[in-house]
PDB file of C-alpha atoms in Angstrom:
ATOM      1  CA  UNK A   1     104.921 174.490  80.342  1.00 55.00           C
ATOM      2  CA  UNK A   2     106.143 172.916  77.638  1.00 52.00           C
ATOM      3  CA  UNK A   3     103.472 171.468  74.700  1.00 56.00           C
ATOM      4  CA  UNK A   4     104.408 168.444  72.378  1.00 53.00           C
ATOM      5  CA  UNK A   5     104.160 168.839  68.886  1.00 55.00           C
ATOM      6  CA  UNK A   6     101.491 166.567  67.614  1.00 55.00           C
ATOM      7  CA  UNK A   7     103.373 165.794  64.271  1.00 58.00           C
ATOM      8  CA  UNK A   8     106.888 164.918  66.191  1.00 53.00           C
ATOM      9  CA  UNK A   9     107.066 161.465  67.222  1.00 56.00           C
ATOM     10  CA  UNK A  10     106.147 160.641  70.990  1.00 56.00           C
ATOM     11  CA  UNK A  11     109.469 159.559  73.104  1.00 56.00           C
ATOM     12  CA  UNK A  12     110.248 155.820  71.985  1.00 59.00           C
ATOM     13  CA  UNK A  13     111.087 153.935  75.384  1.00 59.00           C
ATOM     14  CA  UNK A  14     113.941 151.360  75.406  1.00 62.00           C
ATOM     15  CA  UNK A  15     113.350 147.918  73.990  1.00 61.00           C
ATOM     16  CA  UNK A  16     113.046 145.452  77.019  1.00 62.00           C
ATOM     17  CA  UNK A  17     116.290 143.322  77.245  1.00 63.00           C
ATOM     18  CA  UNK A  18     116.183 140.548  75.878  1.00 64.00           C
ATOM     19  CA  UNK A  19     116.239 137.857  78.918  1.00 65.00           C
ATOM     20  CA  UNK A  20     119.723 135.703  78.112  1.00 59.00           C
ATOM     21  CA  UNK A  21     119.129 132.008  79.279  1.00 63.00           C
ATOM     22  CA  UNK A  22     120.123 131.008  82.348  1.00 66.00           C
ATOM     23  CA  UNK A  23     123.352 128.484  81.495  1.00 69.00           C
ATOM     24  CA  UNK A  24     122.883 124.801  83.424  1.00 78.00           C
ATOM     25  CA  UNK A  25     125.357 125.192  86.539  1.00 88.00           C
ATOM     26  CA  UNK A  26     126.044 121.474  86.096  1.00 94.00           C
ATOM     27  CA  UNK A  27     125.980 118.651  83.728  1.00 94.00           C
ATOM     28  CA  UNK A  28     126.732 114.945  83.996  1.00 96.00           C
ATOM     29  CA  UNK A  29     128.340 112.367  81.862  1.00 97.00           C
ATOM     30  CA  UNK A  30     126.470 108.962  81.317  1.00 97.00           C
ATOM     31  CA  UNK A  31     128.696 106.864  84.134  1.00 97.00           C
ATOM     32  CA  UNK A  32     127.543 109.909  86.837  1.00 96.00           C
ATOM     33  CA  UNK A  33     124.062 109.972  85.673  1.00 96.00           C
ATOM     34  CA  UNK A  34     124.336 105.979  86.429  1.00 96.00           C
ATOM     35  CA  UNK A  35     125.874 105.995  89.571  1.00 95.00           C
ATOM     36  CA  UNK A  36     123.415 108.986  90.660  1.00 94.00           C
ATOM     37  CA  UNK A  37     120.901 106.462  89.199  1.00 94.00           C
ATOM     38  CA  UNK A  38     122.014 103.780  91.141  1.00 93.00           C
ATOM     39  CA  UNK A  39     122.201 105.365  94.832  1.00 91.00           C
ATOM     40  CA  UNK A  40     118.658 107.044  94.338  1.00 89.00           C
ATOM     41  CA  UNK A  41     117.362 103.406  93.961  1.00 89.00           C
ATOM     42  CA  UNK A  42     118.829 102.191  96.309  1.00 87.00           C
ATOM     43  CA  UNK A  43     118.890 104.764  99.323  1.00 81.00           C
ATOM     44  CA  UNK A  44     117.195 103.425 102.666  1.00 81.00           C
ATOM     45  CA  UNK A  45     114.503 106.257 102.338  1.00 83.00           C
ATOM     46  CA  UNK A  46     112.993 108.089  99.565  1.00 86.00           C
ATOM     47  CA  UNK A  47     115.137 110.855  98.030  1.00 90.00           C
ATOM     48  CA  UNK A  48     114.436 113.262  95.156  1.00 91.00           C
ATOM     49  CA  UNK A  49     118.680 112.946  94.141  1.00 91.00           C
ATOM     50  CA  UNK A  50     121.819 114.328  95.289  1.00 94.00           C
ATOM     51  CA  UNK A  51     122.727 117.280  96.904  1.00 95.00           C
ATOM     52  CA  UNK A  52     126.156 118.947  95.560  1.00 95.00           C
ATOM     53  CA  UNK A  53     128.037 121.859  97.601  1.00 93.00           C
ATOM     54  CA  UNK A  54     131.232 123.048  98.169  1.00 91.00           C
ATOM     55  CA  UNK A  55     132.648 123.004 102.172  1.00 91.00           C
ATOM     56  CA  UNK A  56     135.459 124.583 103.455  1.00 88.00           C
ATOM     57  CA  UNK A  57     138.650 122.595 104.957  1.00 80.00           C
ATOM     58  CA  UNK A  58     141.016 120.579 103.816  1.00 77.00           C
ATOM     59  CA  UNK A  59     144.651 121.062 102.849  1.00 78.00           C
ATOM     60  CA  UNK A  60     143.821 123.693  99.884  1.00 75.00           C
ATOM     61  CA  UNK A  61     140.968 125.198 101.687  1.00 80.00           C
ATOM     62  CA  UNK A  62     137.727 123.647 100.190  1.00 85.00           C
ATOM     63  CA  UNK A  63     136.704 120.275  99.448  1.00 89.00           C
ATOM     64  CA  UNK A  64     133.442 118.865  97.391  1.00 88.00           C
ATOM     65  CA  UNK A  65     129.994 117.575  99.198  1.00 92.00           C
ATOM     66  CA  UNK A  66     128.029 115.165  97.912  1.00 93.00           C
ATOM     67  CA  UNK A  67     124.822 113.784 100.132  1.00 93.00           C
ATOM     68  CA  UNK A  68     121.526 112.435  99.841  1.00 93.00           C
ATOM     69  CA  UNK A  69     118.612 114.621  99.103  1.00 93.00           C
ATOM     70  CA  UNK A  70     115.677 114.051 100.913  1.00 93.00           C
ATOM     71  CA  UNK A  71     113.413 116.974  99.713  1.00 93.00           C
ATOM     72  CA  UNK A  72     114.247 120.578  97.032  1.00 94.00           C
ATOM     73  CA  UNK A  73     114.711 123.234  98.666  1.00 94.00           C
ATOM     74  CA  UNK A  74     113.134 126.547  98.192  1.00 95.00           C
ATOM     75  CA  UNK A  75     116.963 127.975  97.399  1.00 94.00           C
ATOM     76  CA  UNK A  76     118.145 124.843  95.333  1.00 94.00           C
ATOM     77  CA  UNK A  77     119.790 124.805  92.319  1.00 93.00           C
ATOM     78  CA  UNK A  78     118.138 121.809  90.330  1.00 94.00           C
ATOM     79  CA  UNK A  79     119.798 119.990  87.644  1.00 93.00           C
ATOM     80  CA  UNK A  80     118.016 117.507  85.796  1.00 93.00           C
ATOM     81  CA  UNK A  81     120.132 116.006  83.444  1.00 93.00           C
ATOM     82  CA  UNK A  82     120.398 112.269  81.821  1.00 94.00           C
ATOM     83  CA  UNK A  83     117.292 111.568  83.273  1.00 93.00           C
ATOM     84  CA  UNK A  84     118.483 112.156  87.428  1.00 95.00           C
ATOM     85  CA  UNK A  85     118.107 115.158  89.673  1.00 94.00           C
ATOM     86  CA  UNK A  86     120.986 117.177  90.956  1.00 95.00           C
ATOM     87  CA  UNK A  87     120.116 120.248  93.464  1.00 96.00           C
ATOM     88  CA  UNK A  88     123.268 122.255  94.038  1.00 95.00           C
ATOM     89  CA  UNK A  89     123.536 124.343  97.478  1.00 93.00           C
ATOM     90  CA  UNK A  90     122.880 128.110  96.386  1.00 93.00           C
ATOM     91  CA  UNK A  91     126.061 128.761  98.264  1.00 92.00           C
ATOM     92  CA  UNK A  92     127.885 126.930  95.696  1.00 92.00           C
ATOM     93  CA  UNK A  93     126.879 127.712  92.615  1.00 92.00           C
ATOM     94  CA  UNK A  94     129.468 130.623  91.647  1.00 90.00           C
ATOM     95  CA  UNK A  95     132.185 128.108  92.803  1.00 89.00           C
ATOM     96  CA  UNK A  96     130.617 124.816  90.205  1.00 93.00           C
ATOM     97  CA  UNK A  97     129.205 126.636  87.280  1.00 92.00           C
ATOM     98  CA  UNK A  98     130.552 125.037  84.139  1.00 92.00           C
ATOM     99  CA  UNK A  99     131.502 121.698  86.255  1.00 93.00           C
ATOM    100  CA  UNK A 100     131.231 118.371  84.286  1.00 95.00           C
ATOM    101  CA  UNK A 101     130.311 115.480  87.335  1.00 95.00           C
ATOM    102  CA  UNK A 102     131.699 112.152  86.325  1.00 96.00           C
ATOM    103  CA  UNK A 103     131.912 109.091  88.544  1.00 96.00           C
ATOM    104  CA  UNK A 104     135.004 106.813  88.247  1.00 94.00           C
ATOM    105  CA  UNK A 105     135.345 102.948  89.586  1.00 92.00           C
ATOM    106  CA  UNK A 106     138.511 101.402  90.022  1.00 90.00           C
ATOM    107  CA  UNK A 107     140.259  98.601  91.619  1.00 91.00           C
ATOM    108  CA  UNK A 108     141.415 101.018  94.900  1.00 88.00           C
ATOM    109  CA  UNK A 109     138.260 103.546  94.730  1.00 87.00           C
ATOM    110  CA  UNK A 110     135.153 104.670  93.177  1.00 90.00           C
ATOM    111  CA  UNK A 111     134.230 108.014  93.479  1.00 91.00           C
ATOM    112  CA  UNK A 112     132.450 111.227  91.676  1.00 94.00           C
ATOM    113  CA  UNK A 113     134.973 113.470  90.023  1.00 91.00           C
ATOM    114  CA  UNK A 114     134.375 117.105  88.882  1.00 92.00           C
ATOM    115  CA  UNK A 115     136.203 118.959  86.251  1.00 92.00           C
ATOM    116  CA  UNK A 116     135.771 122.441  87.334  1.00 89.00           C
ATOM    117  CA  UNK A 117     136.921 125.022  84.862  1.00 89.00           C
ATOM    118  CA  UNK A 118     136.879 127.182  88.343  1.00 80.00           C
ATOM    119  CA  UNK A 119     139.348 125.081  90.095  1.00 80.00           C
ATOM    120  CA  UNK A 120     142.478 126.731  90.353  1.00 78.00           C
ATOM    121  CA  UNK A 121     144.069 124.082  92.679  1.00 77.00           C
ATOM    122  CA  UNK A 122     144.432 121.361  94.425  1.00 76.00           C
ATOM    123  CA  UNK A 123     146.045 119.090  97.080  1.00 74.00           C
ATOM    124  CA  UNK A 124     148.242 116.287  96.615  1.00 67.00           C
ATOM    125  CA  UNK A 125     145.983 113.942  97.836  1.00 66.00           C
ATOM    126  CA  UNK A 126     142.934 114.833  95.854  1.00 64.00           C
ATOM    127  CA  UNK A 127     140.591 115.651  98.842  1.00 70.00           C
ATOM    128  CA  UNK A 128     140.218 119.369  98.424  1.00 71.00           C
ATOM    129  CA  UNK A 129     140.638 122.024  95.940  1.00 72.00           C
ATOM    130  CA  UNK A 130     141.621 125.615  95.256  1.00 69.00           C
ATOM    131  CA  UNK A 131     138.396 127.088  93.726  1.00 77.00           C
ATOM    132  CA  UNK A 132     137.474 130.783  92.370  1.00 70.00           C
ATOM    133  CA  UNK A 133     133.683 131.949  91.967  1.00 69.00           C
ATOM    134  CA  UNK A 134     133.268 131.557  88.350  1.00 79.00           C
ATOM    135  CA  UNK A 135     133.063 134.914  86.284  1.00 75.00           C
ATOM    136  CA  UNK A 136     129.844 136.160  84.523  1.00 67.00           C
ATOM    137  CA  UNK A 137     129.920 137.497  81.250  1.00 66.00           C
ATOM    138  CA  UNK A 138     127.446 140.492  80.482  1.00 54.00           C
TER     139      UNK A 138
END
């Protein structure tokens, strides 16, 4: 049996880690935040915002989803940002962390746009991208 010295010092334990903030999978610029705005005000039933995923298909294999969100759920990502909601489908999260959502109006189309540093592709026709899970530092 071993006896501890009363003059050594007890056993120091190691210092909790420090808990590293949790980076914002998404953020919008002003003309999204509008337009995300806009469609929440005008939806035919009440929704808390949009809903953003990532589905498979397309001609480079996965494509962007945006829908209406009628309610959080338990697994949701939310994004509040420029004063509208976001929740991003848990599934997709590896695949749009980092992404800037914009939303773009021209003559032909208007549509949300997403630079994805994680996009390593895409189609010629812009309706689906290439993407890699994003990689996590530490």
């Amino acid at each position: 049996m071993t006896e501890m010295n009363p003059t050594s010092p007890a056993p120091s334990s190691p210092a909790p880690k420090a808990k590293r903030p949790r980076p914002q999978v998404m953020r919008l610029t002003d003309a999204a935040a509008t337009r995300v705005a806009e469609l929440t005000k005008r939806a035919d039933s009440e929704i808390v915002g949009l809903r953003v995923g990532v589905k498979n298909g397309g001609c480079a294999g996965q494509s962007y989803t945006v829908e209406y969100a009628h309610e959080v759920r338990p697994t949701d990502e939310v994004v509040e940002d420029k004063g509208v909601k976001i929740l991003v489908d848990p599934k997709a999260v590896l695949f749009l962390l980092g992404t800037e959502m914009d939303y773009k109006a021209d003559k032909m189309q208007a549509q949300f746009i997403f630079n994805n540093p994680n996009q390593i592709g895409a189609c010629g026709c812009g309706e689906s991208v290439q993407l890699k899970p994003a990689e996590i530092e530490g």
